PDB file of N, CA and C in Angstrom:
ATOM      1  N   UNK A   1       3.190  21.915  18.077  1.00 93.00           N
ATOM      2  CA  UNK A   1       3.269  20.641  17.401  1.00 93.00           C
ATOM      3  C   UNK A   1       2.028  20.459  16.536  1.00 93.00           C
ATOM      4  N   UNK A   2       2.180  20.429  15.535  1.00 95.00           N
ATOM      5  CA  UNK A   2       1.050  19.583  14.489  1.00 95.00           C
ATOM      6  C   UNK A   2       1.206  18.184  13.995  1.00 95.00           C
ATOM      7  N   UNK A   3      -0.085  17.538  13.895  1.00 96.00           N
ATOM      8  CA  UNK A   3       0.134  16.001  13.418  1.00 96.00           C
ATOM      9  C   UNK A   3      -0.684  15.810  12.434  1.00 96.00           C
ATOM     10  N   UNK A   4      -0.060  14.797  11.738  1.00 96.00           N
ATOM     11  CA  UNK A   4      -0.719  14.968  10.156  1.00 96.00           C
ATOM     12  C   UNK A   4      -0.966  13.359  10.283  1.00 96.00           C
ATOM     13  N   UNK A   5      -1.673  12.315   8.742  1.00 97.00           N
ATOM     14  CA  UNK A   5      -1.613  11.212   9.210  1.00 97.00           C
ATOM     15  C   UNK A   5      -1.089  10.919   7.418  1.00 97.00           C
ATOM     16  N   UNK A   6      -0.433   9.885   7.417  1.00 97.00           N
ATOM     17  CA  UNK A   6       0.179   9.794   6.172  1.00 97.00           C
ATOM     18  C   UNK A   6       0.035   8.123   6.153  1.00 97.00           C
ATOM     19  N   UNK A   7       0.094   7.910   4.273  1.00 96.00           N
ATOM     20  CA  UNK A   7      -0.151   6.629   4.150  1.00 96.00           C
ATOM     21  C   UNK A   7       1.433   6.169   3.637  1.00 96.00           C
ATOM     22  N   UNK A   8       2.516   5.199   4.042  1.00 95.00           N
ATOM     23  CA  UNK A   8       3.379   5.101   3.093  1.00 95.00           C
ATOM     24  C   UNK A   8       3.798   2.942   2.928  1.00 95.00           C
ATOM     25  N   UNK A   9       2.635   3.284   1.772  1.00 91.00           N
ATOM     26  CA  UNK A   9       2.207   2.069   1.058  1.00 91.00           C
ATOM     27  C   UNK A   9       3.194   0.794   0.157  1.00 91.00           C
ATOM     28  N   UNK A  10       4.560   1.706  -0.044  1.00 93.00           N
ATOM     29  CA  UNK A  10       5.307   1.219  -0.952  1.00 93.00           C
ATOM     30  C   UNK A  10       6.664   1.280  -0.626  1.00 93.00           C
ATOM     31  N   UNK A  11       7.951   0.450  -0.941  1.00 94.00           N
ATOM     32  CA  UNK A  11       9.167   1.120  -0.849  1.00 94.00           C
ATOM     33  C   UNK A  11       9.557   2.331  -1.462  1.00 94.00           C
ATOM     34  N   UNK A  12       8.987   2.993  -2.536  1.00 96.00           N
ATOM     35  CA  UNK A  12       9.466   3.741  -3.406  1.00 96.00           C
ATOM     36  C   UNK A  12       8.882   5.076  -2.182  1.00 96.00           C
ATOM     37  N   UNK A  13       7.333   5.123  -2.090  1.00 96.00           N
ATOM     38  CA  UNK A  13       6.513   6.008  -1.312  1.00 96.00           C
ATOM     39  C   UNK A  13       7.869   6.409   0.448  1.00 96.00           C
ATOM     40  N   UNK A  14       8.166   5.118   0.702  1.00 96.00           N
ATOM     41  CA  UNK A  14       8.697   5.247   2.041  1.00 96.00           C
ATOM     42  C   UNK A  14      10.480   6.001   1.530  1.00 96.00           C
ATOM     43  N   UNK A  15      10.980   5.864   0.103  1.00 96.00           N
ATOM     44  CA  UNK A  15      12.071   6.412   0.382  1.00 96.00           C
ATOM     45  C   UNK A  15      12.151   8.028  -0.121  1.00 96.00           C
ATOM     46  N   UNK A  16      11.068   7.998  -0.782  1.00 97.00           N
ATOM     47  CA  UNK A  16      10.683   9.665  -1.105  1.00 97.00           C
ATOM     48  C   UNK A  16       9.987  10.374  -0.020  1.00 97.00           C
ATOM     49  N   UNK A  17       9.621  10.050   1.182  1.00 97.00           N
ATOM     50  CA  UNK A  17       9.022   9.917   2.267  1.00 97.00           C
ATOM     51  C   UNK A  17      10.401  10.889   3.099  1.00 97.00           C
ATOM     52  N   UNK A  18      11.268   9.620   3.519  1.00 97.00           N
ATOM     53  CA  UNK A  18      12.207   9.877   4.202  1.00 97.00           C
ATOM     54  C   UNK A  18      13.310  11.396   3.229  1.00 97.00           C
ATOM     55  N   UNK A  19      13.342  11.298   2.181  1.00 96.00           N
ATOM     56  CA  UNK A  19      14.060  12.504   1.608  1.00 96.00           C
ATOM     57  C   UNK A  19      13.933  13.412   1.575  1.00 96.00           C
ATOM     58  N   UNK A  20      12.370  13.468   1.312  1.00 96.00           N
ATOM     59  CA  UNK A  20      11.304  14.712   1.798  1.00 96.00           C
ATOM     60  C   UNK A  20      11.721  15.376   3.342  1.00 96.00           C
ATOM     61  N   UNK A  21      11.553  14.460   4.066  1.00 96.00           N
ATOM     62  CA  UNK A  21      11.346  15.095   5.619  1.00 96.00           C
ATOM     63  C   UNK A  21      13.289  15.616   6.492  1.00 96.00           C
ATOM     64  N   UNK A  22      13.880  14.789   5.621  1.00 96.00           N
ATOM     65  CA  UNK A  22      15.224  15.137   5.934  1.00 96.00           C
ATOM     66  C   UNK A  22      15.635  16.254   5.415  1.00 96.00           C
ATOM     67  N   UNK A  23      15.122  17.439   4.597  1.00 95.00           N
ATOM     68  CA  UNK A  23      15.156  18.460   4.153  1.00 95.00           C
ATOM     69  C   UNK A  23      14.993  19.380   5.459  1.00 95.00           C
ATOM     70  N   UNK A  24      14.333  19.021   6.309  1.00 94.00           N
ATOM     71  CA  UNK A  24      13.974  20.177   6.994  1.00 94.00           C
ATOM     72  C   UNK A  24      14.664  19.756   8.493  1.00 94.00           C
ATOM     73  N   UNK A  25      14.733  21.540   9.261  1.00 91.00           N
ATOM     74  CA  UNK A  25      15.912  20.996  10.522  1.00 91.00           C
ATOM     75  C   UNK A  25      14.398  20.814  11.439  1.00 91.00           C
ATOM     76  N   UNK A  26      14.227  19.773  12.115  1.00 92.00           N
ATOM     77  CA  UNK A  26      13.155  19.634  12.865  1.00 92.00           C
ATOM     78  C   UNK A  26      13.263  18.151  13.474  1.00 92.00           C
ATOM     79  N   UNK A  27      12.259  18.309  14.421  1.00 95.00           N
ATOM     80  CA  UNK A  27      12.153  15.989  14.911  1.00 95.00           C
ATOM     81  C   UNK A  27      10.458  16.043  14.155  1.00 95.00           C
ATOM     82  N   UNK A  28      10.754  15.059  13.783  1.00 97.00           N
ATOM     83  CA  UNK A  28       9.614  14.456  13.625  1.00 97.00           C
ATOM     84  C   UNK A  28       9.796  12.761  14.072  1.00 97.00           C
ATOM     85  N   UNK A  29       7.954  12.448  14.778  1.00 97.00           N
ATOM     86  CA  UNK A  29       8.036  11.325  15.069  1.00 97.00           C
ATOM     87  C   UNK A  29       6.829  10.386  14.173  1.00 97.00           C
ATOM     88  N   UNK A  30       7.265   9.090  13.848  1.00 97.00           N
ATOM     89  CA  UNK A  30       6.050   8.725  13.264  1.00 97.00           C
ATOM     90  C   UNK A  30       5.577   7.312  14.013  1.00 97.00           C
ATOM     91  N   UNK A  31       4.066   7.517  14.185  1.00 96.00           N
ATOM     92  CA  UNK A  31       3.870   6.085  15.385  1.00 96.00           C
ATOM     93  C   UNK A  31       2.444   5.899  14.318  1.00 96.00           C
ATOM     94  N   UNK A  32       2.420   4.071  14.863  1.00 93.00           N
ATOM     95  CA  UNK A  32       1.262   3.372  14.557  1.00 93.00           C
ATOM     96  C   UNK A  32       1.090   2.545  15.876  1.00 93.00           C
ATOM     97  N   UNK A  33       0.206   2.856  16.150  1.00 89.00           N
ATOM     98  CA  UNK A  33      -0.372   2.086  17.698  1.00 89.00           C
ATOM     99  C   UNK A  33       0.281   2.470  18.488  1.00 89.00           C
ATOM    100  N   UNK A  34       1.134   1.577  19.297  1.00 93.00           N
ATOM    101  CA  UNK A  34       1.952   2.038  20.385  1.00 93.00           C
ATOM    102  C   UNK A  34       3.030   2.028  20.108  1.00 93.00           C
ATOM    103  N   UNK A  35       3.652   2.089  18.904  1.00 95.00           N
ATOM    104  CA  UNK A  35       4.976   2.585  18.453  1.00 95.00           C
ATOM    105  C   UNK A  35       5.299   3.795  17.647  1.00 95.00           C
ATOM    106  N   UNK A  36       6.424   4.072  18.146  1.00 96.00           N
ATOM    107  CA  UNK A  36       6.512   5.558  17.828  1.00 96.00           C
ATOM    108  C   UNK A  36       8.115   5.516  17.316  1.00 96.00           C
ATOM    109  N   UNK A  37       8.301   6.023  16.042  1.00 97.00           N
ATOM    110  CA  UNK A  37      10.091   6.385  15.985  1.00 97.00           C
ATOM    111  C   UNK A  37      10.353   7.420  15.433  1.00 97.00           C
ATOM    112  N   UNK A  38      11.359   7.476  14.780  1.00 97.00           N
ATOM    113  CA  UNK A  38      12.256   8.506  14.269  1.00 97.00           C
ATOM    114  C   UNK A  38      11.702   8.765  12.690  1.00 97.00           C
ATOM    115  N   UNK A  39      10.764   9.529  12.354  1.00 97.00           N
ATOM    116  CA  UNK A  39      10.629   9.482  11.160  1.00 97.00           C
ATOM    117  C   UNK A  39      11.644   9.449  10.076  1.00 97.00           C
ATOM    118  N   UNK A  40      12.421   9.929   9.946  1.00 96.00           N
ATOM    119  CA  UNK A  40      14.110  10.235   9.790  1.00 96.00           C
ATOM    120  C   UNK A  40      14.353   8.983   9.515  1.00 96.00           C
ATOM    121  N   UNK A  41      14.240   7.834   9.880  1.00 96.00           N
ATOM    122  CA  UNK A  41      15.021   6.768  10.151  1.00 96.00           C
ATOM    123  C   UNK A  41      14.340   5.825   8.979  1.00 96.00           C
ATOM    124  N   UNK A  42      14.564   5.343   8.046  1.00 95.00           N
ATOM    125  CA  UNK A  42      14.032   4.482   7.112  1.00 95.00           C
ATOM    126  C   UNK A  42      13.941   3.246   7.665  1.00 95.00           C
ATOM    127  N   UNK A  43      14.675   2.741   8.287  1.00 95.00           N
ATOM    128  CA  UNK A  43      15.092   1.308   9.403  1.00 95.00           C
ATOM    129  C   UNK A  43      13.831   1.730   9.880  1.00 95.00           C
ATOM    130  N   UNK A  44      13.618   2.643  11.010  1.00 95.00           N
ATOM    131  CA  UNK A  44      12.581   2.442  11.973  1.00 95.00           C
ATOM    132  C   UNK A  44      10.855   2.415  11.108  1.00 95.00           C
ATOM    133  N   UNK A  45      10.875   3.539  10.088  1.00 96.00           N
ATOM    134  CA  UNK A  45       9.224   3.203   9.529  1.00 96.00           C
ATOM    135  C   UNK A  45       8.874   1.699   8.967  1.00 96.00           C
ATOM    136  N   UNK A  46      10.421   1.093   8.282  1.00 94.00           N
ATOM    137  CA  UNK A  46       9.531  -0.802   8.200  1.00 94.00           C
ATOM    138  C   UNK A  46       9.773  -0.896   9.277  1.00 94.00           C
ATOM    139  N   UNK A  47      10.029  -0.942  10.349  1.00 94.00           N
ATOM    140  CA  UNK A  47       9.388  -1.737  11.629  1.00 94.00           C
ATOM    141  C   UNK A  47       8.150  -1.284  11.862  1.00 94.00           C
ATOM    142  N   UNK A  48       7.648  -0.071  11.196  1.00 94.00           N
ATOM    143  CA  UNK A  48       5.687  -0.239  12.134  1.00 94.00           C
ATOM    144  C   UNK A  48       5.226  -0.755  10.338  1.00 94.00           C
ATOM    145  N   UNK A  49       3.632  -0.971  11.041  1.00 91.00           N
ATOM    146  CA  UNK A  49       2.512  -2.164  10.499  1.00 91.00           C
ATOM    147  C   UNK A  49       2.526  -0.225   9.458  1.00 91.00           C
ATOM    148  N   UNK A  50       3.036  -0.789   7.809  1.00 92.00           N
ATOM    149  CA  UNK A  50       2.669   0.017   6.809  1.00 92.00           C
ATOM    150  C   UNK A  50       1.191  -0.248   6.129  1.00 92.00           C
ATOM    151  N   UNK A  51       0.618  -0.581   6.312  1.00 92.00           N
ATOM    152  CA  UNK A  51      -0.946  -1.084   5.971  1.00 92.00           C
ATOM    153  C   UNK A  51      -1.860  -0.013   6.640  1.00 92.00           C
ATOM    154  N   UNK A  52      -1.662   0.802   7.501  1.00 92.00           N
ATOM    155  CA  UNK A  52      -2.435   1.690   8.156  1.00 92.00           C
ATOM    156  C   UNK A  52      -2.014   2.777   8.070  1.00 92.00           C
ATOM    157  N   UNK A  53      -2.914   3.939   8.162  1.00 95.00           N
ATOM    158  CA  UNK A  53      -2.284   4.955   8.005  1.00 95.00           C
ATOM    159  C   UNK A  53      -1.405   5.613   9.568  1.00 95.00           C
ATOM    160  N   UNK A  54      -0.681   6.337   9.464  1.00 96.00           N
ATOM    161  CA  UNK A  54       0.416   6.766  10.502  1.00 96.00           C
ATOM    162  C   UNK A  54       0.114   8.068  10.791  1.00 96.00           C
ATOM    163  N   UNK A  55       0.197   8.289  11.869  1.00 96.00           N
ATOM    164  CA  UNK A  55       0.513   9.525  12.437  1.00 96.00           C
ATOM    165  C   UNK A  55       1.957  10.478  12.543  1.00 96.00           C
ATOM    166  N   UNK A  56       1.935  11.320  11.841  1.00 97.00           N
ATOM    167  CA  UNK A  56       3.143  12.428  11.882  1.00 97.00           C
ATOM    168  C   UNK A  56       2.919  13.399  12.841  1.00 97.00           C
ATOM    169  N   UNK A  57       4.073  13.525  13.656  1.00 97.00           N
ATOM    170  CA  UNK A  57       3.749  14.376  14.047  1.00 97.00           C
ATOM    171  C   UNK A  57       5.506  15.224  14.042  1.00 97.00           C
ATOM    172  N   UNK A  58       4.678  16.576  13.870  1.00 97.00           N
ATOM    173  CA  UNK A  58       5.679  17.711  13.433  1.00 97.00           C
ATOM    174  C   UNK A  58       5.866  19.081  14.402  1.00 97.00           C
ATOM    175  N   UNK A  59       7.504  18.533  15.226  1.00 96.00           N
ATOM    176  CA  UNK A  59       7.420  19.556  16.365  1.00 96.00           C
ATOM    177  C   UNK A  59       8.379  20.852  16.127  1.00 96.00           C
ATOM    178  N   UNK A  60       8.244  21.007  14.974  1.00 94.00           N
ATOM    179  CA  UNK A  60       8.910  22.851  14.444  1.00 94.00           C
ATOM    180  C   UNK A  60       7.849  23.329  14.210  1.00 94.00           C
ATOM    181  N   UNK A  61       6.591  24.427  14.756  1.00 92.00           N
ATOM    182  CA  UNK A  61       5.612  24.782  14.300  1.00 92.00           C
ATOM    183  C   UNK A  61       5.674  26.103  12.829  1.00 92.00           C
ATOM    184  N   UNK A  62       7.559  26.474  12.855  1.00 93.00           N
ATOM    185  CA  UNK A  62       7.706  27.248  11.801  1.00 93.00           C
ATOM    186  C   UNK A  62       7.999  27.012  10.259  1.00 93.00           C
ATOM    187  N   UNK A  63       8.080  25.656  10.511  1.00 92.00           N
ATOM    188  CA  UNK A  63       8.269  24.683   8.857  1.00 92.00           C
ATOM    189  C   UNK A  63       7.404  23.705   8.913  1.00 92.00           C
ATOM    190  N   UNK A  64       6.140  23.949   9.590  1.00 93.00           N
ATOM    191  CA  UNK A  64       5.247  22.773   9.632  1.00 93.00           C
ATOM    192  C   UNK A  64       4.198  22.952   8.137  1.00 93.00           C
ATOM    193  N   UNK A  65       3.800  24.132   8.254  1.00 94.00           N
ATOM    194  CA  UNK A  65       2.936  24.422   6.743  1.00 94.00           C
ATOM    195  C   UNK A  65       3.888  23.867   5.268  1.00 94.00           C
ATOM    196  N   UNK A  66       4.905  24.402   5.757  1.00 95.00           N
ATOM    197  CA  UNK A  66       6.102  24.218   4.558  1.00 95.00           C
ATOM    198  C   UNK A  66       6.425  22.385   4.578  1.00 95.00           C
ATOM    199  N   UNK A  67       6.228  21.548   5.672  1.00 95.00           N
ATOM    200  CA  UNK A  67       6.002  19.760   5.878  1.00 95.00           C
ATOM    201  C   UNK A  67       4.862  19.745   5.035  1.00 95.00           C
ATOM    202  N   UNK A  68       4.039  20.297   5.333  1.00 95.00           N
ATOM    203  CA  UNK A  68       3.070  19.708   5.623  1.00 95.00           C
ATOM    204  C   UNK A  68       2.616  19.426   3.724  1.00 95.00           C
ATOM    205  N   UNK A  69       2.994  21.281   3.022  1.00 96.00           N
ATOM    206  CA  UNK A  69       2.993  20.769   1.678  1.00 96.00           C
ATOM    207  C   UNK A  69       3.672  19.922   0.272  1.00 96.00           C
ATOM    208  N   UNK A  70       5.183  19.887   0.990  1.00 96.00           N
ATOM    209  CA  UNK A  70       5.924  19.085   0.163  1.00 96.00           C
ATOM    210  C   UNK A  70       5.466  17.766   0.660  1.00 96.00           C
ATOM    211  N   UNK A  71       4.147  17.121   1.550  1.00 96.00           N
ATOM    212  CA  UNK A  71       3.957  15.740   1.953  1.00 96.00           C
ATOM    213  C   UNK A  71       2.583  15.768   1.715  1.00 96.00           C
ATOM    214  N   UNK A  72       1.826  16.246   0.743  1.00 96.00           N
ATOM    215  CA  UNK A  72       0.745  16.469   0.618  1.00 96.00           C
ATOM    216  C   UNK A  72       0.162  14.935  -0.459  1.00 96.00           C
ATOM    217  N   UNK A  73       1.104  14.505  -1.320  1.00 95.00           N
ATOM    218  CA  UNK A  73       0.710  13.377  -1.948  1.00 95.00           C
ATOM    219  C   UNK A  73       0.943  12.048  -1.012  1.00 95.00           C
ATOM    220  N   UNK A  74       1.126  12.262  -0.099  1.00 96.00           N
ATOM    221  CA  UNK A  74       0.969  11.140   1.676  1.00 96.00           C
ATOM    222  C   UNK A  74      -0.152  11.699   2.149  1.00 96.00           C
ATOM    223  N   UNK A  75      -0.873  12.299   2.321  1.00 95.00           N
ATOM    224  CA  UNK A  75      -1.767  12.434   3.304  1.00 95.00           C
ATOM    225  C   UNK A  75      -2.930  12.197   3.368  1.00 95.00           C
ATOM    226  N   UNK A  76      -3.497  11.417   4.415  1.00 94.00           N
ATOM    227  CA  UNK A  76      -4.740  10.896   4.239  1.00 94.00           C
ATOM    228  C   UNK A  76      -5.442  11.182   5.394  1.00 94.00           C
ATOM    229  N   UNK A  77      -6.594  10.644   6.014  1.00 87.00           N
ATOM    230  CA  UNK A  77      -7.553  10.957   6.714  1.00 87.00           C
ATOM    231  C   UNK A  77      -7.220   9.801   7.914  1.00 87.00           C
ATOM    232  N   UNK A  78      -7.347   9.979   9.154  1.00 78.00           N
ATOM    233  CA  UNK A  78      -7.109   9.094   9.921  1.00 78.00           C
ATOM    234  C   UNK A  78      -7.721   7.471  10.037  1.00 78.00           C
ATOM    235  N   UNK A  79      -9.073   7.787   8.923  1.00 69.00           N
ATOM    236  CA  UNK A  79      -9.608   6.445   8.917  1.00 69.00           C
ATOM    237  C   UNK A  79      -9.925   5.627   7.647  1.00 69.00           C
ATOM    238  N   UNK A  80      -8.702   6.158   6.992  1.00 53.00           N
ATOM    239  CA  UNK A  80      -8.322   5.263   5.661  1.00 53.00           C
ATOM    240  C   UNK A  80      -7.672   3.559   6.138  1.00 53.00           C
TER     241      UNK A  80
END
């Protein structure tokens, strides 16, 4: 498993977000604090606090490099 931390600031950011990651056969989960969902799920990312950055985390370790660069204009530092 690798975890990345991503910022998704905007509706536009959150639906190129979700199109991106549905490309690939894998789970991914995305949590802010003590919530955690379905990255996959556009419903579930507006339910967490989008103002902070998020944690991805990516449990195919064989398409994770290949996540990790088509999501490279999301990614930020954990203490943005």
């Amino acid at each position: 498993m690798k975890s990345i931390y991503i910022t998704l600031n905007s509706i536009e950011k959150v639906k190129l977000f979700v199109n991106t990651i549905n490309i690939y056969n894998s789970d991914f989960d995305l949590s802010s604090g003590r919530y955690i969902i379905d990255a996959k799920s556009i419903m579930g990312i507006f339910s967490l606090d989008l103002s902070t950055p998020l944690r991805l985390d990516i449990y195919n370790d064989e398409c994770a490099e290949d996540v990790i660069s088509a999501l490279k204009e999301f990614i930020v530092s954990p203490l943005s």
